[in-house]
Amino acid sequence: MAAVQLSGIFKRYGETQVVHGIDLAIDDGEFVVLVGPSGCGKSTLMRMVAGLEEISGGDLLIGGTRSNSLPPQQRNISMVFQSYALYPHLSVYENIAFGPRIRKESPTSFKPRIEAAAKMLNLSGYLDRLPRALSGGQRQRVAMGRAVVREPSLFLFDEPLSNLDAKLRVQMRTEIKALHQRLKNTIIYVTHDQIEAMTMADRIVVMNAGRIEQVGRPLDLYDRPANLFVASFLGSPSMNFAEGVVASGAQGPVLKLGDGAEIGLPGAGAPVGTKCTLGVRPEHVDITLANQGAAGVAVVTMDIEVVEPTGAETHLYGKIGGNTWCVTSHLRSAFEPGQRVTLSLPAGNLHLFDTESGRRIA
Ligand code: ADP
């Protein structure tokens, strides 16, 4: 097992810099997910850790050893990719045994490891099969089996679930998390899918344009995003936003929106005149047909434009200050398009950001 430390890591392709000085310390046994939109540099960063991409600058320490120039095979890393790249003419057993055989290990030494890995990954009944006789999920499990038998100090997963259908992705998510709980190894996992990041990670690293936006435990990031990027990236449906200017109202500070509507800002720490963006998650808005929200809670009216039942809950869409908002209701049939509703925005669940810098205001 190994801790991993990145200090001031950057990457240039010719004149173009795509990773801009990453500092990140990953503990031994930690499951860290790198998440961010396509092109933000996640794969490049992971490939630098793996030794598949040259590091342009900074220090990479794996298990305390500076590893910038160490060849990949000396880093004691196993990698699982999106394409599982199994050998089609080899059985499941031989696919998993491929690495140990190449390294000239004796079968008596690797056979028990393969059997243990197969058992852990529910592949024991499939060891004689060829890959074409397996489902997508089983093939991905064989790819993981191949990674597990190496007994690496560090696992790297690069979008391993992207090729699977939605249902299988959910199932494999749970399996990878369970695998980590059993093996307690260090994992760096790359995905663009914020749900994968939220559900699997011990800590999430949110990346954007070659930089880290925020690092933290999933629910800490969800509850206290440090900036507008993280606030809008994590959560589905996404956080609702309203832009305006802080003004003083009869009962304290308000956010005056572009269309003249005002939202009370109880206890907000931004001076009058500041351009701010208010954020609130769909599930934190209380919706009523009545004209008044609860006492002491900021309210705003919305005309429902679209009603989207998902079964478990219903999403109601409308416009606030020119932005489309989504509000989650657990009532199945209480609302319909065209209705004017009152939204109550409980102070404890409001997020306020400086519009220009994007930073959270305490
Ligand atoms: P992600 O994994 O987050 O989708 P990547 O790490 O693949 O992003 O890419 C980060 C950036 O680096 C992108 O803008 C991409 O176009 C650029 N890039 C990746 N590989 C190369 C390359 N070999 N040459 C030039 N630019 C590259």
Coordinates of C-alpha atoms and ligand atoms in Angstrom, one line a residue:
M1 CA 0.0 0.0 0.0
A2 CA 1.1 3.5 -0.6
A3 CA 0.5 7.1 0.1
V4 CA 0.8 9.4 -3.0
Q5 CA 1.9 13.0 -2.9
L6 CA 1.8 15.4 -5.8
S7 CA 3.6 18.7 -5.3
G8 CA 3.4 21.5 -8.0
I9 CA 2.8 19.0 -10.8
F10 CA 2.3 20.5 -14.2
K11 CA 2.1 19.2 -17.7
R12 CA 2.9 20.9 -21.0
Y13 CA 2.3 19.6 -24.5
G14 CA 4.7 21.8 -26.6
E15 CA 3.7 25.4 -25.8
T16 CA 0.3 24.4 -24.3
Q17 CA 0.1 23.9 -20.5
V18 CA -2.8 21.6 -19.6
V19 CA -2.2 20.9 -15.9
H20 CA -1.2 23.9 -13.8
G21 CA 0.6 23.0 -10.6
I22 CA -1.4 20.3 -8.7
D23 CA -0.8 19.9 -5.0
L24 CA -2.5 16.8 -3.5
A25 CA -1.7 14.4 -0.7
I26 CA -3.5 11.0 -0.8
D27 CA -3.3 8.9 2.3
D28 CA -2.4 5.2 2.3
G29 CA -5.6 3.3 1.8
E30 CA -7.7 6.2 0.7
F31 CA -10.2 6.1 -2.2
V32 CA -9.8 9.4 -4.0
V33 CA -11.9 10.3 -7.0
L34 CA -10.7 12.9 -9.6
V35 CA -13.8 14.4 -11.2
G36 CA -14.4 17.2 -13.6
P37 CA -15.7 18.0 -17.1
S38 CA -14.1 16.4 -20.2
G39 CA -10.8 17.9 -21.0
C40 CA -10.0 19.3 -17.5
G41 CA -6.8 17.2 -17.2
K42 CA -7.9 14.2 -15.0
S43 CA -6.6 11.5 -17.3
T44 CA -3.4 13.4 -17.9
L45 CA -2.8 13.7 -14.2
M46 CA -3.5 10.0 -13.6
R47 CA -1.3 9.0 -16.6
M48 CA 1.5 11.0 -15.0
V49 CA 1.1 9.0 -11.8
A50 CA 1.1 5.8 -13.8
G51 CA 4.2 6.7 -15.7
L52 CA 2.5 6.7 -19.0
E53 CA 2.9 10.4 -19.5
E54 CA 6.0 12.4 -18.8
I55 CA 5.8 14.9 -15.9
S56 CA 6.8 18.4 -17.1
G57 CA 7.4 19.7 -13.6
G58 CA 6.8 19.2 -9.9
D59 CA 7.3 16.1 -7.6
L60 CA 5.5 12.8 -7.6
L61 CA 6.1 10.7 -4.5
I62 CA 4.6 7.2 -4.3
G63 CA 5.1 5.5 -0.9
G64 CA 7.6 8.3 0.0
T65 CA 9.8 7.6 -3.1
R66 CA 10.3 10.3 -5.7
S67 CA 8.9 8.5 -8.8
N68 CA 8.9 11.1 -11.6
S69 CA 11.3 9.2 -13.7
L70 CA 10.5 5.6 -12.5
P71 CA 9.4 3.3 -15.4
P72 CA 5.7 2.3 -15.1
Q73 CA 6.5 -1.3 -14.3
Q74 CA 8.6 -0.3 -11.2
R75 CA 5.8 1.8 -9.7
N76 CA 3.9 -1.2 -8.4
I77 CA 0.6 0.2 -9.8
S78 CA -2.4 -1.6 -11.4
M79 CA -4.5 0.3 -13.8
V80 CA -8.1 -0.5 -15.0
F81 CA -9.3 1.4 -18.1
Q82 CA -12.6 2.1 -19.8
S83 CA -11.8 -0.5 -22.5
Y84 CA -11.1 -3.7 -20.6
A85 CA -8.9 -5.1 -23.4
L86 CA -9.1 -8.8 -22.5
Y87 CA -7.4 -11.3 -24.7
P88 CA -10.3 -12.8 -26.7
H89 CA -8.6 -16.2 -27.2
L90 CA -7.7 -16.7 -23.5
S91 CA -10.1 -18.0 -20.8
V92 CA -11.0 -15.8 -17.8
Y93 CA -8.4 -17.7 -15.8
E94 CA -5.6 -17.2 -18.4
N95 CA -6.6 -13.5 -18.8
I96 CA -6.1 -13.0 -15.1
A97 CA -3.0 -15.1 -15.0
F98 CA -1.4 -13.3 -17.9
G99 CA 0.6 -10.8 -15.8
P100 CA 2.0 -13.3 -13.4
R101 CA 3.0 -15.6 -16.3
I102 CA 4.8 -12.7 -18.1
R103 CA 6.6 -12.1 -14.8
K104 CA 7.6 -15.8 -14.8
E105 CA 5.9 -16.4 -11.4
S106 CA 5.3 -20.1 -10.7
P107 CA 1.7 -21.3 -11.0
T108 CA 1.8 -22.6 -7.4
S109 CA 2.4 -19.0 -6.3
F110 CA -0.3 -17.2 -8.4
K111 CA -3.0 -19.9 -8.6
P112 CA -4.3 -19.2 -5.0
R113 CA -4.3 -15.4 -5.7
I114 CA -6.3 -15.9 -8.9
E115 CA -8.8 -18.1 -7.1
A116 CA -9.1 -15.6 -4.3
A117 CA -9.6 -12.7 -6.7
A118 CA -12.2 -14.7 -8.7
K119 CA -14.1 -15.5 -5.6
M120 CA -14.1 -11.9 -4.4
L121 CA -15.3 -10.7 -7.9
N122 CA -17.9 -13.5 -8.3
L123 CA -16.1 -15.0 -11.2
S124 CA -15.4 -18.5 -9.7
G125 CA -17.9 -20.1 -12.0
Y126 CA -16.6 -18.5 -15.1
L127 CA -12.9 -19.2 -15.0
D128 CA -13.0 -21.5 -18.1
R129 CA -15.1 -19.2 -20.2
L130 CA -13.8 -17.0 -23.1
P131 CA -14.5 -13.3 -22.8
R132 CA -17.1 -13.3 -25.6
A133 CA -19.3 -15.5 -23.4
L134 CA -19.4 -12.9 -20.6
S135 CA -21.6 -9.9 -20.0
G136 CA -20.1 -6.4 -20.0
G137 CA -20.0 -6.3 -16.2
Q138 CA -18.3 -9.7 -16.0
R139 CA -15.7 -8.6 -18.5
Q140 CA -15.0 -5.5 -16.4
R141 CA -14.7 -7.7 -13.3
V142 CA -12.1 -9.8 -15.2
A143 CA -10.2 -6.6 -15.9
M144 CA -10.3 -5.8 -12.2
G145 CA -9.2 -9.4 -11.4
R146 CA -6.2 -8.8 -13.5
A147 CA -5.4 -5.7 -11.5
V148 CA -6.0 -7.3 -8.2
V149 CA -3.7 -10.3 -8.6
R150 CA -0.8 -8.0 -9.0
E151 CA -1.3 -7.0 -5.4
P152 CA -0.3 -3.4 -6.3
S153 CA 0.3 -0.7 -3.7
L154 CA -1.8 1.6 -5.8
F155 CA -4.9 1.1 -8.1
L156 CA -5.7 3.6 -10.8
F157 CA -9.1 3.5 -12.4
D158 CA -9.7 5.6 -15.6
E159 CA -13.4 5.9 -16.3
P160 CA -13.8 2.1 -15.9
L161 CA -17.6 2.1 -16.1
S162 CA -18.2 4.4 -19.1
N163 CA -18.8 1.5 -21.5
L164 CA -21.5 -0.1 -19.3
D165 CA -25.2 0.5 -19.4
A166 CA -26.8 2.6 -16.7
K167 CA -28.0 -0.3 -14.5
L168 CA -24.7 -2.2 -14.6
R169 CA -22.8 1.0 -13.8
V170 CA -24.8 1.4 -10.6
Q171 CA -24.1 -2.2 -9.7
M172 CA -20.3 -2.0 -10.5
R173 CA -20.1 1.2 -8.4
T174 CA -21.1 -0.7 -5.4
E175 CA -18.8 -3.6 -6.3
I176 CA -15.8 -1.4 -6.6
K177 CA -16.6 0.3 -3.3
A178 CA -17.0 -3.1 -1.6
L179 CA -13.7 -4.2 -3.2
H180 CA -12.0 -1.2 -1.7
Q181 CA -13.5 -1.9 1.7
R182 CA -12.1 -5.4 1.6
L183 CA -8.6 -4.7 0.2
K184 CA -8.2 -1.3 1.9
N185 CA -5.8 -0.3 -0.9
T186 CA -5.1 3.2 -2.2
I187 CA -7.3 4.0 -5.2
I188 CA -7.2 7.0 -7.6
Y189 CA -10.3 6.9 -9.7
V190 CA -11.0 9.2 -12.6
T191 CA -14.6 10.0 -13.8
H192 CA -16.6 12.8 -15.3
D193 CA -19.7 11.5 -13.5
Q194 CA -20.4 13.4 -10.3
I195 CA -22.7 10.6 -9.0
E196 CA -19.8 8.1 -9.2
A197 CA -17.6 10.6 -7.4
M198 CA -20.2 11.3 -4.7
T199 CA -21.1 7.6 -4.1
M200 CA -17.6 6.0 -4.1
A201 CA -15.0 8.5 -2.9
D202 CA -13.5 8.9 0.6
R203 CA -12.4 12.3 -0.8
I204 CA -13.4 14.0 -4.1
V205 CA -11.0 16.2 -6.0
V206 CA -13.0 18.6 -8.3
M207 CA -10.9 19.7 -11.3
N208 CA -11.5 22.4 -13.9
A209 CA -9.2 23.6 -16.7
G210 CA -6.1 21.9 -15.3
R211 CA -6.6 23.1 -11.7
I212 CA -8.1 21.8 -8.5
E213 CA -11.2 23.7 -7.6
Q214 CA -11.9 21.9 -4.2
V215 CA -10.9 18.8 -2.3
G216 CA -13.0 17.2 0.4
R217 CA -15.3 14.5 1.6
P218 CA -18.4 14.1 -0.7
L219 CA -21.0 15.5 1.6
D220 CA -18.8 18.4 2.8
L221 CA -18.4 19.5 -0.9
Y222 CA -22.1 19.1 -1.4
D223 CA -23.0 21.0 1.7
R224 CA -20.4 23.7 1.4
P225 CA -19.1 24.2 -2.1
A226 CA -16.2 26.7 -2.1
N227 CA -17.2 28.3 -5.4
L228 CA -19.8 28.5 -8.1
F229 CA -18.1 25.8 -10.2
V230 CA -18.2 23.1 -7.5
A231 CA -21.7 24.2 -6.5
S232 CA -23.0 23.7 -10.1
F233 CA -20.9 20.6 -10.8
L234 CA -22.1 18.4 -7.9
G235 CA -25.7 17.5 -7.5
S236 CA -28.4 16.3 -9.9
P237 CA -30.6 18.1 -10.7
S238 CA -28.1 20.9 -10.3
M239 CA -28.2 23.7 -7.7
N240 CA -30.5 26.7 -8.6
F241 CA -28.9 30.1 -9.0
A242 CA -30.2 33.7 -8.9
E243 CA -27.9 36.6 -9.7
G244 CA -28.4 40.0 -8.2
V245 CA -27.1 42.9 -6.1
V246 CA -27.2 43.1 -2.3
A247 CA -29.6 45.9 -1.2
S248 CA -31.1 46.9 2.1
G249 CA -34.7 45.9 2.5
A250 CA -37.3 46.7 5.2
Q251 CA -36.4 43.6 7.1
G252 CA -32.7 43.4 6.5
P253 CA -30.4 42.7 3.4
V254 CA -32.1 41.4 0.2
L255 CA -30.7 40.2 -3.1
K256 CA -32.3 42.4 -5.8
L257 CA -32.6 40.3 -8.9
G258 CA -32.5 41.6 -12.5
D259 CA -36.2 41.4 -12.9
G260 CA -36.9 43.4 -9.8
A261 CA -37.8 40.5 -7.5
E262 CA -36.2 40.5 -4.1
I263 CA -35.0 37.5 -2.0
G264 CA -34.3 38.1 1.7
L265 CA -30.8 37.3 2.8
P266 CA -30.9 36.6 6.5
G267 CA -27.5 37.2 8.1
A268 CA -25.7 37.4 4.7
G269 CA -22.2 38.8 5.1
A270 CA -22.0 40.8 1.8
P271 CA -22.0 44.6 1.9
V272 CA -24.8 46.5 0.1
G273 CA -23.9 46.9 -3.6
T274 CA -22.0 43.6 -4.0
K275 CA -22.9 41.5 -7.0
C276 CA -23.9 38.1 -5.6
T277 CA -25.2 34.8 -6.8
L278 CA -27.6 33.0 -4.5
G279 CA -27.7 29.2 -4.7
V280 CA -30.2 26.7 -3.3
R281 CA -30.5 23.0 -4.0
P282 CA -33.8 21.7 -5.5
E283 CA -34.5 19.5 -2.5
H284 CA -34.1 22.4 0.0
V285 CA -36.8 24.6 -1.5
D286 CA -40.3 24.3 0.1
I287 CA -43.1 24.8 -2.4
T288 CA -46.7 25.9 -1.6
L289 CA -49.7 27.2 -3.5
A290 CA -50.3 29.7 -0.7
N291 CA -49.1 33.3 -1.1
Q292 CA -47.0 33.3 2.1
G293 CA -44.1 31.1 3.1
A294 CA -43.2 30.3 6.7
A295 CA -42.4 33.3 8.9
G296 CA -38.9 34.5 8.8
V297 CA -38.0 32.5 5.7
A298 CA -37.1 34.1 2.3
V299 CA -39.8 33.6 -0.3
V300 CA -40.0 34.1 -4.0
T301 CA -42.8 33.3 -6.5
M302 CA -42.4 31.1 -9.5
D303 CA -44.8 30.2 -12.4
I304 CA -44.5 26.5 -13.0
E305 CA -43.6 25.8 -16.7
V306 CA -42.8 22.1 -16.7
V307 CA -43.7 19.2 -14.4
E308 CA -41.5 16.1 -14.5
P309 CA -42.5 13.1 -12.4
T310 CA -39.6 10.6 -11.8
G311 CA -41.6 8.3 -9.6
A312 CA -39.8 8.9 -6.4
E313 CA -40.2 12.6 -6.6
T314 CA -41.5 15.3 -9.0
H315 CA -39.3 18.0 -10.5
L316 CA -41.0 21.4 -11.1
Y317 CA -39.4 23.9 -13.4
G318 CA -39.9 27.6 -13.8
K319 CA -38.0 30.9 -14.0
I320 CA -36.5 33.0 -11.2
G321 CA -34.7 36.2 -12.1
G322 CA -34.2 34.9 -15.7
N323 CA -32.7 31.5 -14.7
T324 CA -34.5 28.2 -14.9
W325 CA -35.0 26.7 -11.4
C326 CA -35.9 23.1 -10.5
V327 CA -37.7 22.4 -7.3
T328 CA -38.2 18.8 -6.0
S329 CA -41.6 17.9 -4.5
H330 CA -42.6 14.6 -2.9
L331 CA -46.2 15.3 -3.7
R332 CA -47.1 13.4 -6.9
S333 CA -49.9 15.4 -8.3
A334 CA -50.3 18.6 -6.4
F335 CA -48.9 20.9 -9.1
E336 CA -49.4 21.5 -12.8
P337 CA -48.0 23.9 -15.4
G338 CA -49.3 27.4 -15.3
Q339 CA -49.7 27.5 -11.5
R340 CA -48.1 30.3 -9.5
V341 CA -46.4 28.9 -6.4
T342 CA -44.5 30.3 -3.5
L343 CA -41.0 29.0 -2.9
S344 CA -39.6 29.2 0.7
L345 CA -35.8 29.3 0.9
P346 CA -34.7 28.3 4.4
A347 CA -31.7 30.4 5.5
G348 CA -29.7 27.4 6.6
N349 CA -29.6 25.9 3.1
L350 CA -28.8 29.1 1.1
H351 CA -25.4 29.5 -0.5
L352 CA -24.1 32.9 -1.4
F353 CA -21.3 33.5 -3.9
D354 CA -19.4 36.6 -5.1
T355 CA -20.6 36.7 -8.7
E356 CA -17.3 38.1 -10.1
S357 CA -14.8 35.8 -8.3
G358 CA -17.2 32.9 -8.0
R359 CA -16.1 32.4 -4.4
R360 CA -18.3 31.4 -1.5
I361 CA -19.2 34.2 0.9
A362 CA -19.1 33.0 4.5
Ligands
ADP1 P1 -9.9 14.7 -19.2 O1 -9.3 13.3 -18.8 O2 -10.2 15.5 -18.0 O3 -11.0 14.6 -20.1 P2 -7.4 15.0 -20.5 O4 -6.4 14.8 -19.4 O5 -7.6 13.9 -21.4 O6 -8.7 15.5 -19.9 O7 -6.9 16.3 -21.4 C1 -6.6 17.5 -20.8 C2 -6.2 18.5 -21.9 O8 -5.0 18.1 -22.5 C3 -7.2 18.6 -23.0 O9 -7.4 19.9 -23.4 C4 -6.6 17.8 -24.1 O10 -7.0 18.3 -25.4 C5 -5.1 18.0 -23.9 N1 -4.3 16.9 -24.3 C6 -4.4 15.6 -23.9 N2 -3.4 14.8 -24.5 C7 -2.7 15.6 -25.3 C8 -1.7 15.5 -26.3 N3 -1.1 14.3 -26.4 N4 -1.2 16.6 -26.9 C9 -1.8 17.8 -26.8 N5 -2.8 18.0 -25.9 C10 -3.3 17.0 -25.2

